[in-house]
CSV table of C-alpha atoms in Angstrom, one decimal:
chain,number,residue,atom,x,y,z
H,671,MET,CA,93.9,-165.1,120.5
H,672,PHE,CA,94.5,-164.2,116.8
H,673,THR,CA,96.7,-167.3,116.5
H,674,MET,CA,93.8,-169.5,117.7
H,675,ILE,CA,91.4,-167.8,115.3
H,676,GLY,CA,93.8,-168.4,112.4
H,677,MET,CA,94.3,-172.1,113.3
H,678,GLY,CA,90.5,-172.5,113.8
H,679,ALA,CA,89.9,-171.0,110.3
H,680,GLY,CA,92.4,-173.4,108.8
H,681,LEU,CA,90.8,-176.3,110.6
H,682,ALA,CA,87.4,-175.2,109.3
H,683,ALA,CA,88.8,-175.0,105.7
H,684,LEU,CA,90.0,-178.6,106.0
H,685,GLY,CA,86.6,-179.6,107.3
H,686,ILE,CA,84.9,-178.0,104.3
H,687,ILE,CA,87.3,-179.8,102.0
H,688,TYR,CA,86.2,-183.1,103.7
H,689,LEU,CA,82.5,-182.2,103.2
H,690,ILE,CA,82.9,-181.2,99.6
H,691,GLY,CA,84.8,-184.4,98.9
H,692,LEU,CA,82.1,-186.4,100.6
H,693,ILE,CA,79.5,-185.0,98.2
H,694,LYS,CA,81.5,-185.0,95.0
H,695,GLY,CA,83.5,-188.2,95.3
H,696,ARG,CA,81.0,-190.9,96.1
H,697,ALA,CA,81.9,-193.0,93.0
H,698,ILE,CA,85.6,-193.0,93.8
H,699,LEU,CA,84.8,-193.5,97.5
H,700,GLN,CA,83.0,-196.7,96.8
H,701,ASN,CA,86.0,-198.1,94.9
H,702,ALA,CA,88.5,-196.9,97.5
H,703,ALA,CA,86.4,-198.4,100.3
H,704,GLY,CA,87.2,-201.9,99.0
H,705,ASP,CA,90.5,-201.9,101.1
H,706,ARG,CA,89.2,-203.4,104.3
H,707,ASN,CA,92.6,-203.5,106.0
H,708,GLU,CA,92.7,-199.7,106.3
H,709,ARG,CA,89.5,-198.8,107.9
H,710,PHE,CA,90.9,-195.7,109.6
H,711,PHE,CA,92.0,-194.1,106.4
H,712,ARG,CA,88.7,-194.9,104.7
H,713,LEU,CA,86.9,-192.5,107.1
H,714,PHE,CA,88.9,-189.6,105.7
H,715,TYR,CA,89.0,-190.6,102.0
H,716,PRO,CA,86.6,-187.8,100.9
H,717,ALA,CA,89.2,-185.2,101.8
H,718,GLY,CA,91.8,-187.1,99.8
H,719,ILE,CA,89.5,-187.4,96.9
H,720,LEU,CA,89.0,-183.7,96.6
H,721,LEU,CA,92.7,-182.9,97.0
H,722,TRP,CA,93.6,-185.5,94.4
H,723,SER,CA,91.1,-184.0,91.9
H,724,TRP,CA,92.6,-180.6,92.4
H,725,TYR,CA,96.0,-182.0,91.9
H,726,GLU,CA,95.0,-183.7,88.6
H,727,LYS,CA,93.4,-180.5,87.3
H,728,ALA,CA,96.6,-178.6,88.1
H,729,VAL,CA,98.8,-181.1,86.4
H,730,ARG,CA,96.5,-181.6,83.3
H,731,ARG,CA,98.6,-184.5,82.0
H,732,ARG,CA,97.3,-187.7,83.6
H,733,GLN,CA,98.9,-189.9,81.0
H,734,ASN,CA,102.4,-188.4,81.2
H,735,GLY,CA,105.2,-187.9,83.7
H,736,PRO,CA,104.8,-189.3,87.2
H,737,GLN,CA,101.2,-190.4,86.7
H,738,ARG,CA,102.1,-192.6,83.8
H,739,GLU,CA,105.1,-194.1,85.7
H,740,ILE,CA,102.9,-194.9,88.7
H,741,ARG,CA,100.3,-196.6,86.5
H,742,GLN,CA,103.1,-198.8,84.9
H,743,LYS,CA,104.4,-199.8,88.3
H,744,LEU,CA,100.8,-200.7,89.5
H,745,ARG,CA,100.3,-202.8,86.3
H,746,ARG,CA,103.3,-204.9,87.2
H,747,LEU,CA,102.5,-205.2,90.9
H,748,PHE,CA,98.8,-206.0,90.4
H,749,VAL,CA,99.4,-208.1,87.2
H,750,ARG,CA,96.6,-206.6,85.1
H,751,ASP,CA,96.2,-204.0,82.4
H,752,ASP,CA,93.2,-202.1,83.9
H,753,VAL,CA,94.8,-200.4,87.0
H,754,GLU,CA,92.7,-197.2,87.1
H,755,GLU,CA,90.9,-198.3,90.3
H,756,ALA,CA,94.2,-199.2,91.9
H,757,TYR,CA,95.7,-195.8,90.8
H,758,GLN,CA,92.7,-194.0,92.2
H,759,CYS,CA,93.1,-195.8,95.6
H,760,PHE,CA,96.8,-195.1,95.6
H,761,GLN,CA,96.4,-191.3,95.0
H,762,VAL,CA,93.4,-191.0,97.3
H,763,LYS,CA,95.3,-192.6,100.2
H,764,ARG,CA,98.3,-190.4,99.5
H,765,PHE,CA,96.5,-187.1,99.7
H,766,THR,CA,94.3,-188.4,102.6
H,767,ILE,CA,97.4,-188.8,104.8
H,768,VAL,CA,98.6,-185.3,103.8
H,769,TRP,CA,95.2,-184.0,104.9
H,770,ILE,CA,95.3,-186.0,108.2
H,771,LEU,CA,98.8,-184.6,108.9
H,772,ALA,CA,97.6,-181.0,108.4
H,773,VAL,CA,94.5,-181.6,110.6
H,774,ALA,CA,96.6,-183.2,113.3
H,775,GLY,CA,99.0,-180.2,113.3
H,776,LEU,CA,96.2,-177.7,113.7
H,777,ILE,CA,94.5,-179.7,116.4
H,778,VAL,CA,97.7,-180.0,118.4
H,779,GLY,CA,98.3,-176.3,118.0
H,780,LEU,CA,94.8,-175.4,119.1
H,781,ALA,CA,95.2,-177.7,122.2
H,782,VAL,CA,98.5,-176.0,123.2
H,783,GLU,CA,97.0,-172.5,122.8
H,784,THR,CA,93.8,-173.5,124.7
H,785,ALA,CA,95.9,-175.0,127.5
H,786,GLN,CA,97.9,-171.7,127.8
H,787,LEU,CA,94.8,-169.7,127.8
H,788,TYR,CA,93.3,-171.9,130.5
H,789,ARG,CA,96.4,-171.6,132.7
H,790,SER,CA,96.4,-167.9,132.3
H,791,GLY,CA,92.9,-167.7,133.8
H,792,GLN,CA,93.4,-170.4,136.5
H,793,GLU,CA,93.9,-169.4,140.1
H,794,ILE,CA,97.4,-170.3,141.5
H,795,THR,CA,98.6,-170.7,145.1
H,796,ASN,CA,102.4,-171.0,144.5
H,797,LEU,CA,105.2,-170.0,142.1
H,798,ASP,CA,108.2,-172.0,140.9
H,799,ARG,CA,111.5,-170.7,142.2
H,800,PRO,CA,114.5,-170.8,139.8
H,801,GLY,CA,117.2,-173.4,140.6
H,802,ALA,CA,120.4,-172.5,142.5
H,803,GLY,CA,122.7,-170.4,140.4
H,804,GLU,CA,120.0,-169.4,137.9
H,805,SER,CA,118.8,-165.8,137.3
H,806,SER,CA,115.7,-164.4,139.0
H,807,LYS,CA,112.4,-165.2,137.3
H,808,ILE,CA,109.8,-162.4,136.8
H,809,TYR,CA,106.1,-163.4,137.0
H,810,GLN,CA,103.3,-161.2,135.6
H,811,LEU,CA,100.3,-161.7,137.9
H,812,GLU,CA,96.8,-160.5,138.3
H,813,ALA,CA,95.4,-160.1,141.8
H,814,GLU,CA,91.7,-160.1,142.8
H,815,GLY,CA,90.6,-159.1,146.3
H,816,ALA,CA,88.5,-156.6,148.2
H,817,TRP,CA,88.9,-154.0,145.5
H,818,GLU,CA,86.9,-153.9,142.3
H,819,GLY,CA,88.3,-155.9,139.4
H,820,ARG,CA,91.8,-157.3,139.0
H,821,LYS,CA,95.0,-155.5,139.6
H,822,THR,CA,98.2,-156.2,137.7
H,823,ALA,CA,101.4,-157.0,139.7
H,824,GLU,CA,105.0,-157.9,138.7
H,825,PHE,CA,106.8,-160.2,141.1
H,826,SER,CA,110.5,-161.2,140.9
H,827,VAL,CA,111.4,-164.6,142.5
H,828,SER,CA,115.0,-165.0,143.5
H,829,PRO,CA,116.8,-168.3,142.9
H,830,GLN,CA,117.5,-171.0,145.5
H,831,LYS,CA,120.8,-170.9,147.5
H,832,TYR,CA,123.6,-173.4,147.6
H,833,THR,CA,124.4,-175.2,150.9
H,834,LYS,CA,127.9,-174.8,152.3
H,835,GLU,CA,128.9,-178.3,151.3
H,836,GLN,CA,127.6,-177.9,147.8
H,837,LEU,CA,129.4,-174.5,147.5
H,838,GLU,CA,132.7,-175.9,148.6
H,839,GLN,CA,132.4,-178.8,146.1
H,840,LEU,CA,131.5,-176.4,143.3
H,841,PHE,CA,134.5,-174.2,144.1
H,842,GLU,CA,136.9,-177.2,143.9
H,843,GLU,CA,135.3,-178.4,140.7
H,844,THR,CA,135.5,-175.0,139.1
H,845,TYR,CA,139.1,-174.5,140.2
H,846,ALA,CA,140.1,-177.9,138.6
H,847,GLN,CA,138.3,-176.9,135.4
H,848,ALA,CA,140.0,-173.4,135.4
H,849,PHE,CA,143.5,-174.9,136.0
H,850,LYS,CA,143.1,-177.4,133.2
H,851,GLN,CA,141.9,-174.7,130.8
H,852,LEU,CA,144.3,-172.0,131.8
H,853,PRO,CA,147.3,-172.9,129.5
H,854,GLY,CA,145.2,-172.2,126.4
H,855,GLU,CA,147.5,-172.1,123.4
H,856,ASN,CA,150.6,-172.6,125.4
H,857,GLU,CA,152.2,-176.0,126.0
H,858,SER,CA,152.0,-175.7,129.8
H,859,LEU,CA,152.0,-173.1,132.6
H,860,ASP,CA,155.8,-173.6,132.8
H,861,GLN,CA,156.3,-172.0,129.4
H,862,VAL,CA,153.7,-169.3,128.8
H,863,GLU,CA,154.4,-167.4,125.6
H,864,GLY,CA,151.0,-166.4,124.3
H,865,GLN,CA,147.3,-166.0,125.3
H,866,LEU,CA,146.1,-167.7,128.5
H,867,ASP,CA,142.6,-169.0,128.6
H,868,PHE,CA,140.8,-167.5,131.6
H,869,LEU,CA,137.6,-169.3,132.7
H,870,GLU,CA,135.0,-166.6,132.6
H,871,SER,CA,132.3,-168.3,134.8
H,872,GLY,CA,131.7,-171.7,136.4
H,873,PRO,CA,128.5,-173.4,137.3
H,874,PRO,CA,125.3,-171.2,137.5
H,875,GLY,CA,126.0,-168.4,140.0
H,876,ILE,CA,129.7,-169.0,140.4
H,877,GLN,CA,131.8,-165.9,139.3
H,878,CYS,CA,135.4,-166.0,138.3
H,879,ARG,CA,137.9,-163.1,138.8
H,880,TRP,CA,141.5,-163.3,137.6
H,881,THR,CA,144.2,-161.1,139.0
H,882,PRO,CA,147.7,-161.3,137.5
H,883,GLU,CA,150.5,-160.5,139.9
H,884,ARG,CA,152.6,-158.6,137.3
H,885,TRP,CA,150.2,-156.5,135.2
H,886,GLU,CA,153.2,-155.2,133.2
H,887,TYR,CA,153.6,-158.7,131.8
H,888,ILE,CA,150.0,-160.2,131.7
H,889,ASP,CA,147.0,-158.0,131.1
H,890,HIS,CA,143.4,-158.6,132.3
H,891,SER,CA,142.5,-160.8,129.3
H,892,GLY,CA,145.5,-163.2,129.9
H,893,MET,CA,147.6,-161.9,127.0
H,894,VAL,CA,151.4,-161.7,127.4
H,895,VAL,CA,152.0,-158.0,126.6
H,896,ALA,CA,155.7,-157.4,127.7
H,897,GLU,CA,158.5,-157.4,125.1
H,898,ASP,CA,161.5,-157.1,127.5
H,899,ILE,CA,161.2,-160.6,129.0
H,900,PRO,CA,164.5,-162.3,129.7
H,901,LYS,CA,165.4,-165.5,128.0
H,902,ASP,CA,165.1,-167.5,131.2
H,903,GLY,CA,161.6,-166.1,131.7
H,904,ILE,CA,159.8,-164.6,134.7
H,905,ILE,CA,158.1,-166.6,137.4
H,906,THR,CA,154.9,-165.0,138.6
H,907,TYR,CA,151.5,-165.8,140.1
H,908,ILE,CA,147.9,-165.5,138.9
H,909,THR,CA,145.2,-165.3,141.5
H,910,LEU,CA,141.8,-166.8,140.8
H,911,GLU,CA,138.9,-165.6,143.0
H,912,LEU,CA,135.7,-167.7,143.0
H,913,SER,CA,132.7,-166.0,144.4
H,914,TYR,CA,129.1,-166.8,145.0
H,915,GLY,CA,127.2,-163.9,146.6
H,916,GLU,CA,129.3,-163.0,149.7
H,917,GLN,CA,131.1,-166.3,149.8
H,918,LYS,CA,134.6,-166.2,148.2
H,919,MET,CA,137.6,-168.5,147.7
H,920,GLU,CA,141.0,-167.6,146.4
H,921,TYR,CA,143.6,-169.8,144.6
H,922,GLN,CA,147.1,-168.8,143.5
H,923,ILE,CA,148.5,-170.4,140.4
H,924,PRO,CA,152.2,-170.1,139.5
H,925,CYS,CA,153.4,-169.8,135.9
H,926,ARG,CA,156.6,-168.9,134.0
H,927,ILE,CA,156.4,-166.2,131.3
H,928,MET,CA,158.7,-166.7,128.4
H,929,PRO,CA,159.5,-164.3,125.5
H,930,PRO,CA,156.7,-164.7,123.0
H,931,SER,CA,157.5,-165.6,119.4
H,932,VAL,CA,155.3,-163.0,117.7
H,933,THR,CA,154.7,-163.2,113.9
H,934,GLU,CA,154.2,-160.2,111.6
H,935,ASN,CA,150.5,-161.1,111.3
H,936,ASP,CA,150.1,-161.2,115.1
H,937,LEU,CA,151.7,-157.8,115.4
H,938,LEU,CA,149.4,-156.4,112.7
H,939,GLU,CA,146.3,-157.8,114.4
H,940,LYS,CA,147.4,-156.4,117.7
H,941,GLU,CA,148.1,-152.9,116.3
H,942,LEU,CA,144.7,-152.9,114.6
H,943,GLU,CA,143.0,-153.9,117.8
H,944,THR,CA,144.8,-151.0,119.6
H,945,VAL,CA,143.6,-148.6,116.9
H,946,LEU,CA,140.0,-149.7,117.4
H,947,LYS,CA,140.3,-149.4,121.2
H,948,GLU,CA,141.6,-145.9,120.8
H,949,LYS,CA,138.6,-144.9,118.7
H,950,GLU,CA,136.3,-146.5,121.3
H,951,ALA,CA,137.9,-144.4,124.1
H,952,GLU,CA,137.7,-141.1,122.2
H,953,ASP,CA,134.0,-140.5,123.1
H,954,PRO,CA,132.6,-143.0,125.5
H,955,PHE,CA,129.3,-141.0,125.6
H,956,SER,CA,128.4,-141.2,121.9
H,957,GLU,CA,125.9,-143.6,120.5
H,958,ARG,CA,128.2,-144.6,117.6
H,959,ILE,CA,131.9,-145.3,117.2
H,960,ALA,CA,133.6,-143.9,114.1
H,961,LEU,CA,135.9,-146.5,112.6
H,962,PRO,CA,139.3,-145.4,111.2
H,963,GLY,CA,139.4,-144.8,107.5
H,964,SER,CA,143.1,-145.3,107.1
H,965,TYR,CA,146.0,-147.2,108.7
H,966,ASP,CA,149.7,-146.6,108.2
H,967,GLY,CA,148.9,-144.1,105.4
H,968,LYS,CA,146.7,-146.5,103.5
H,969,PRO,CA,142.9,-146.7,103.1
H,970,LEU,CA,141.2,-149.0,105.6
H,971,SER,CA,137.8,-150.6,105.2
H,972,PHE,CA,135.7,-152.7,107.6
H,973,TYR,CA,132.8,-155.2,106.9
H,974,LEU,CA,130.3,-156.6,109.3
H,975,VAL,CA,130.1,-160.4,109.4
H,976,GLY,CA,126.5,-161.3,109.1
H,977,LYS,CA,124.6,-164.2,110.7
H,978,ARG,CA,122.4,-166.7,108.9
H,979,GLN,CA,118.7,-166.3,109.5
H,980,ASN,CA,116.7,-169.5,110.0
H,981,GLY,CA,113.3,-168.0,109.9
H,982,LEU,CA,112.6,-169.3,106.3
H,983,LEU,CA,113.6,-172.8,107.3
H,984,VAL,CA,111.3,-172.8,110.3
H,985,ALA,CA,108.4,-171.4,108.2
H,986,GLY,CA,108.8,-174.1,105.6
H,987,MET,CA,108.9,-177.1,107.9
H,988,GLY,CA,105.2,-177.9,107.6
H,989,LEU,CA,105.2,-177.9,103.8
H,990,LEU,CA,108.4,-179.9,103.8
H,991,VAL,CA,106.8,-182.8,105.9
H,992,ALA,CA,104.0,-183.1,103.3
H,993,VAL,CA,106.3,-183.0,100.3
H,994,LEU,CA,108.6,-185.6,101.9
H,995,TYR,CA,105.7,-187.9,102.6
H,996,CYS,CA,104.4,-187.6,99.0
H,997,CYS,CA,107.9,-188.5,97.7
H,998,SER,CA,108.3,-191.4,100.2
H,999,HIS,CA,104.9,-192.7,99.3
H,1000,THR,CA,105.9,-192.9,95.7
H,1001,GLN,CA,109.3,-194.4,96.6
H,1002,LYS,CA,107.5,-197.3,98.2
H,1003,LEU,CA,106.2,-198.3,94.8
H,1004,LYS,CA,109.7,-198.4,93.5
H,1005,GLU,CA,110.8,-200.6,96.4
H,1006,ARG,CA,107.9,-203.0,95.8
H,1007,GLU,CA,108.8,-203.2,92.1
H,1008,GLU,CA,112.4,-204.0,93.0
H,1009,GLU,CA,111.2,-206.8,95.3
H,1010,ARG,CA,108.9,-208.0,92.5
H,1011,ASN,CA,111.8,-208.1,90.0
H,1012,GLN,CA,114.1,-210.0,92.5
H,1013,GLN,CA,111.3,-212.6,93.1
H,1014,MET,CA,110.7,-213.1,89.4
H,1015,MET,CA,114.4,-213.6,88.7
H,1016,ALA,CA,114.6,-216.2,91.5
H,1017,ASP,CA,111.6,-218.1,90.0
H,1018,TYR,CA,112.9,-218.0,86.4
H,1019,PRO,CA,115.0,-221.2,86.6
H,1020,ASP,CA,112.1,-223.1,88.2
H,1021,ILE,CA,109.7,-222.1,85.5
H,1022,LEU,CA,112.2,-223.1,82.8
H,1023,SER,CA,112.8,-226.4,84.5
H,1024,LYS,CA,109.1,-227.2,84.6
H,1025,LEU,CA,108.5,-226.2,81.0
H,1026,THR,CA,111.5,-228.3,79.9
H,1027,VAL,CA,110.2,-231.4,81.8
H,1028,LEU,CA,106.6,-231.1,80.6
H,1029,ILE,CA,107.5,-230.4,76.9
H,1030,GLY,CA,110.0,-233.3,77.0
H,1031,ALA,CA,107.2,-235.5,78.4
H,1032,GLY,CA,105.0,-234.8,75.3
H,1033,PHE,CA,103.1,-231.7,76.3
H,1034,THR,CA,102.6,-229.0,73.8
H,1035,VAL,CA,104.0,-225.5,74.7
H,1036,LYS,CA,100.5,-224.2,75.4
H,1037,GLY,CA,99.6,-227.3,77.3
H,1038,ALA,CA,102.7,-227.1,79.5
H,1039,TRP,CA,102.1,-223.4,80.0
H,1040,GLU,CA,98.5,-224.0,81.1
H,1041,LYS,CA,99.3,-226.8,83.4
H,1042,ILE,CA,102.0,-224.8,85.3
H,1043,ALA,CA,99.7,-221.7,85.5
H,1044,LEU,CA,96.5,-223.5,86.5
H,1045,ASN,CA,98.3,-225.7,89.1
H,1046,TYR,CA,99.7,-222.5,90.7
H,1047,GLY,CA,96.2,-220.9,90.6
H,1048,ARG,CA,94.6,-223.9,92.4
H,1049,GLN,CA,97.3,-223.8,95.1
H,1050,VAL,CA,96.8,-220.1,95.8
H,1051,GLU,CA,93.0,-220.5,96.0
H,1052,ALA,CA,93.5,-223.4,98.4
H,1053,GLY,CA,95.8,-221.4,100.6
H,1054,ILE,CA,98.8,-223.7,100.0
H,1055,GLY,CA,101.1,-221.3,98.1
H,1056,LYS,CA,101.9,-217.6,98.3
H,1057,LYS,CA,101.6,-215.0,95.5
H,1058,ARG,CA,104.4,-215.2,93.0
H,1059,TYR,CA,104.6,-212.5,90.4
H,1060,ALA,CA,106.1,-214.7,87.6
H,1061,TYR,CA,103.3,-217.3,88.0
H,1062,GLU,CA,100.7,-214.6,88.2
H,1063,GLU,CA,101.9,-213.3,84.8
H,1064,MET,CA,101.7,-216.8,83.4
H,1065,LEU,CA,98.2,-217.2,84.8
H,1066,TYR,CA,97.2,-213.9,83.3
H,1067,ALA,CA,98.5,-215.0,79.9
H,1068,CYS,CA,96.8,-218.4,80.2
H,1069,ARG,CA,93.4,-216.7,80.9
H,1070,GLY,CA,94.0,-214.5,77.9
H,1071,MET,CA,94.4,-217.5,75.7
H,1072,GLN,CA,91.3,-219.1,77.2
H,1073,GLY,CA,89.5,-215.9,76.4
H,1074,GLY,CA,90.3,-216.0,72.7
H,1075,GLN,CA,93.7,-214.3,72.5
H,1076,SER,CA,96.2,-216.0,70.2
H,1077,GLU,CA,99.1,-218.0,71.7
H,1078,LEU,CA,101.7,-215.8,69.9
H,1079,GLN,CA,100.1,-212.6,71.2
H,1080,ALA,CA,99.8,-214.0,74.7
H,1081,TYR,CA,103.5,-214.8,74.9
H,1082,LYS,CA,104.4,-211.3,73.5
H,1083,SER,CA,102.3,-209.6,76.1
H,1084,PHE,CA,103.8,-211.8,78.8
H,1085,GLY,CA,107.3,-210.7,77.9
H,1086,LYS,CA,106.3,-207.1,77.7
H,1087,ARG,CA,104.6,-207.1,81.1
H,1088,CYS,CA,107.5,-208.9,82.8
H,1089,ALA,CA,109.9,-206.2,81.5
H,1090,LEU,CA,112.9,-208.4,82.4
H,1091,GLN,CA,115.5,-209.6,79.9
H,1092,PRO,CA,115.4,-213.4,80.8
H,1093,TYR,CA,111.7,-213.5,80.4
H,1094,ARG,CA,111.9,-211.7,77.0
H,1095,LYS,CA,114.4,-214.3,75.9
H,1096,LEU,CA,112.0,-217.1,77.0
H,1097,THR,CA,109.1,-215.5,75.0
H,1098,MET,CA,111.5,-215.1,72.0
H,1099,LEU,CA,112.2,-218.9,72.1
H,1100,LEU,CA,108.5,-219.7,72.3
H,1101,GLU,CA,107.6,-217.2,69.4
H,1102,GLN,CA,110.3,-218.7,67.2
H,1103,ASN,CA,109.0,-222.2,67.9
H,1104,LEU,CA,105.5,-221.1,66.9
H,1105,LYS,CA,106.6,-219.3,63.7
H,1106,LYS,CA,109.3,-221.7,62.4
H,1107,GLY,CA,108.7,-224.9,64.3
H,1108,GLY,CA,111.5,-227.3,65.0
H,1109,ARG,CA,112.4,-230.1,67.4
H,1110,ASP,CA,115.2,-228.4,69.2
H,1111,LEU,CA,113.0,-226.4,71.6
H,1112,THR,CA,113.6,-228.8,74.5
H,1113,THR,CA,117.4,-228.7,73.9
H,1114,ARG,CA,117.4,-224.9,73.9
H,1115,LEU,CA,115.2,-224.7,77.0
H,1116,ARG,CA,117.5,-227.2,78.8
H,1117,ALA,CA,120.5,-225.0,77.9
H,1118,GLU,CA,118.7,-221.9,79.1
H,1119,THR,CA,117.7,-223.7,82.3
H,1120,ASP,CA,121.3,-224.6,83.1
H,1121,GLU,CA,122.4,-221.0,82.4
H,1122,ALA,CA,119.6,-219.6,84.6
H,1123,PHE,CA,120.5,-221.9,87.5
H,1124,SER,CA,124.1,-220.8,87.1
H,1125,ALA,CA,123.1,-217.2,87.2
H,1126,ARG,CA,121.0,-217.7,90.3
H,1127,LEU,CA,124.0,-219.4,92.0
H,1128,HIS,CA,126.3,-216.5,91.2
H,1129,GLN,CA,123.6,-214.0,92.4
H,1130,ALA,CA,123.3,-216.0,95.7
H,1131,LYS,CA,127.1,-215.7,96.1
H,1132,ARG,CA,127.0,-211.9,95.5
H,1133,ASP,CA,124.2,-211.6,98.1
H,1134,GLY,CA,126.2,-213.6,100.5
H,1135,GLU,CA,129.2,-211.3,100.0
H,1136,LYS,CA,127.1,-208.2,100.6
H,1137,ALA,CA,125.7,-209.7,103.8
H,1138,GLY,CA,129.3,-210.5,104.9
H,1139,THR,CA,130.4,-206.9,104.2
H,1140,LYS,CA,127.5,-205.6,106.3
H,1141,LEU,CA,128.6,-207.8,109.2
H,1142,MET,CA,132.1,-206.3,109.1
H,1143,ILE,CA,131.1,-203.2,111.1
H,1144,PRO,CA,129.5,-205.0,114.1
H,1145,MET,CA,132.4,-207.5,114.1
H,1146,PHE,CA,134.9,-204.6,114.1
H,1147,LEU,CA,133.1,-203.0,117.0
H,1148,MET,CA,133.1,-206.3,118.9
H,1149,PHE,CA,136.8,-206.6,118.3
H,1150,ILE,CA,137.4,-203.1,119.8
H,1151,LEU,CA,135.2,-204.0,122.8
H,1152,VAL,CA,137.3,-207.2,123.4
H,1153,LEU,CA,140.5,-205.2,123.2
H,1154,ILE,CA,139.2,-202.7,125.7
H,1155,LEU,CA,138.1,-205.5,128.1
H,1156,ILE,CA,141.6,-207.0,127.9
H,1157,MET,CA,143.8,-203.8,127.8
H,1158,VAL,CA,142.0,-201.8,130.5
H,1159,PRO,CA,142.5,-204.3,133.4
H,1160,ALA,CA,146.1,-204.9,132.2
H,1161,ALA,CA,146.8,-201.1,132.3
H,1162,MET,CA,145.2,-200.7,135.7
H,1163,ALA,CA,147.4,-203.5,137.1
H,1164,PHE,CA,150.5,-201.4,136.5
């Protein structure tokens, strides 16, 4: 009940966050609502708005660090300088999804708790019996009848029973497993020098009992304990008794005990174990066992091997999911920027080629620039072409020149926004042509075009080599599969 109250309080707090965001974030909400492709998220934007505002107040450095980097990436992806609205939408969506994840977790938790509470108060007519071989299951019940109120009762349900056929099959399977496991560290049962590996238990409910024929040579744990074993060894038997309730089956397994090759370290461990067992047998009724403080006249110390606790890991899973989402959401911007850079590098030779042809045909640099950019803009508006970042940057620079920006400043801004070395080189050529003049611009552009096409060809070869490398793994797996299909029938034929 207290768990439900706590989750309900958390859900109420998230609801209050939504209402406060709905009241305080109307201006940002109107801008964020322009994304029509995400109607589901727009319903919960008020909560994201409030969480984002708290985040910005906590950071107090909106123009530095991650915020500044996000704005730069958005400027390149949206091809404009004023990206405040896009930045707000990005952050609001980011924190909205975090809020949705928290609400969903609380709702699912409340649903589970409510279902358990409902089942505890629902009348039942039967109980599930544990499967064959499992332990008994204890039910805590409340009974209501002719007496007043409900009475508490505890009922233990015994497990199902194996049929005779099932039990015989289980005995055979358990014996086969025990026989395979029995040699342990030894090479085989024909040369037993060290510890045998006794199977402690079989399938659920099947008990194993091992009885060596010669206790003076093999103890109850399967360890060879005798030291006076002849070189030829001693042949003996080990009896395996499998039982399930009153049903039993015995198997006798022969083996040859050979003189063990014991190292000094093994003897030391064995002696230490003997000392500890003697201490345990001194007072079997005491609550504690006093460990020996010395061994062979020298001080002896013991240390308890601790186990790692995973409570902290389990407690931090919810926070980890939210943090991972925030990181992955920012990572998507980097991936989109990489795609944008690859696309711009692929378009660079085509842009150079068009500029070279138009300038060579008599167009001025500005005229050629405007013709390429405006033709692209008309194709996109008509739905003929798709968005290309390099042409979008050219169109942005063209509109700047039409709005009164100088041609030189437009080219400089273009190279700065593209933030790629080939485009900076292009703007440098255009700037030099405007400042110094000259008739060799077409020649230099043509040389740059040839170099760009050659670079694109080499990049295509590198991409092809990468794709071929990725295909090596499935090809190797197919080769192994073919070998299996050929070798298995051939091996079975012999």
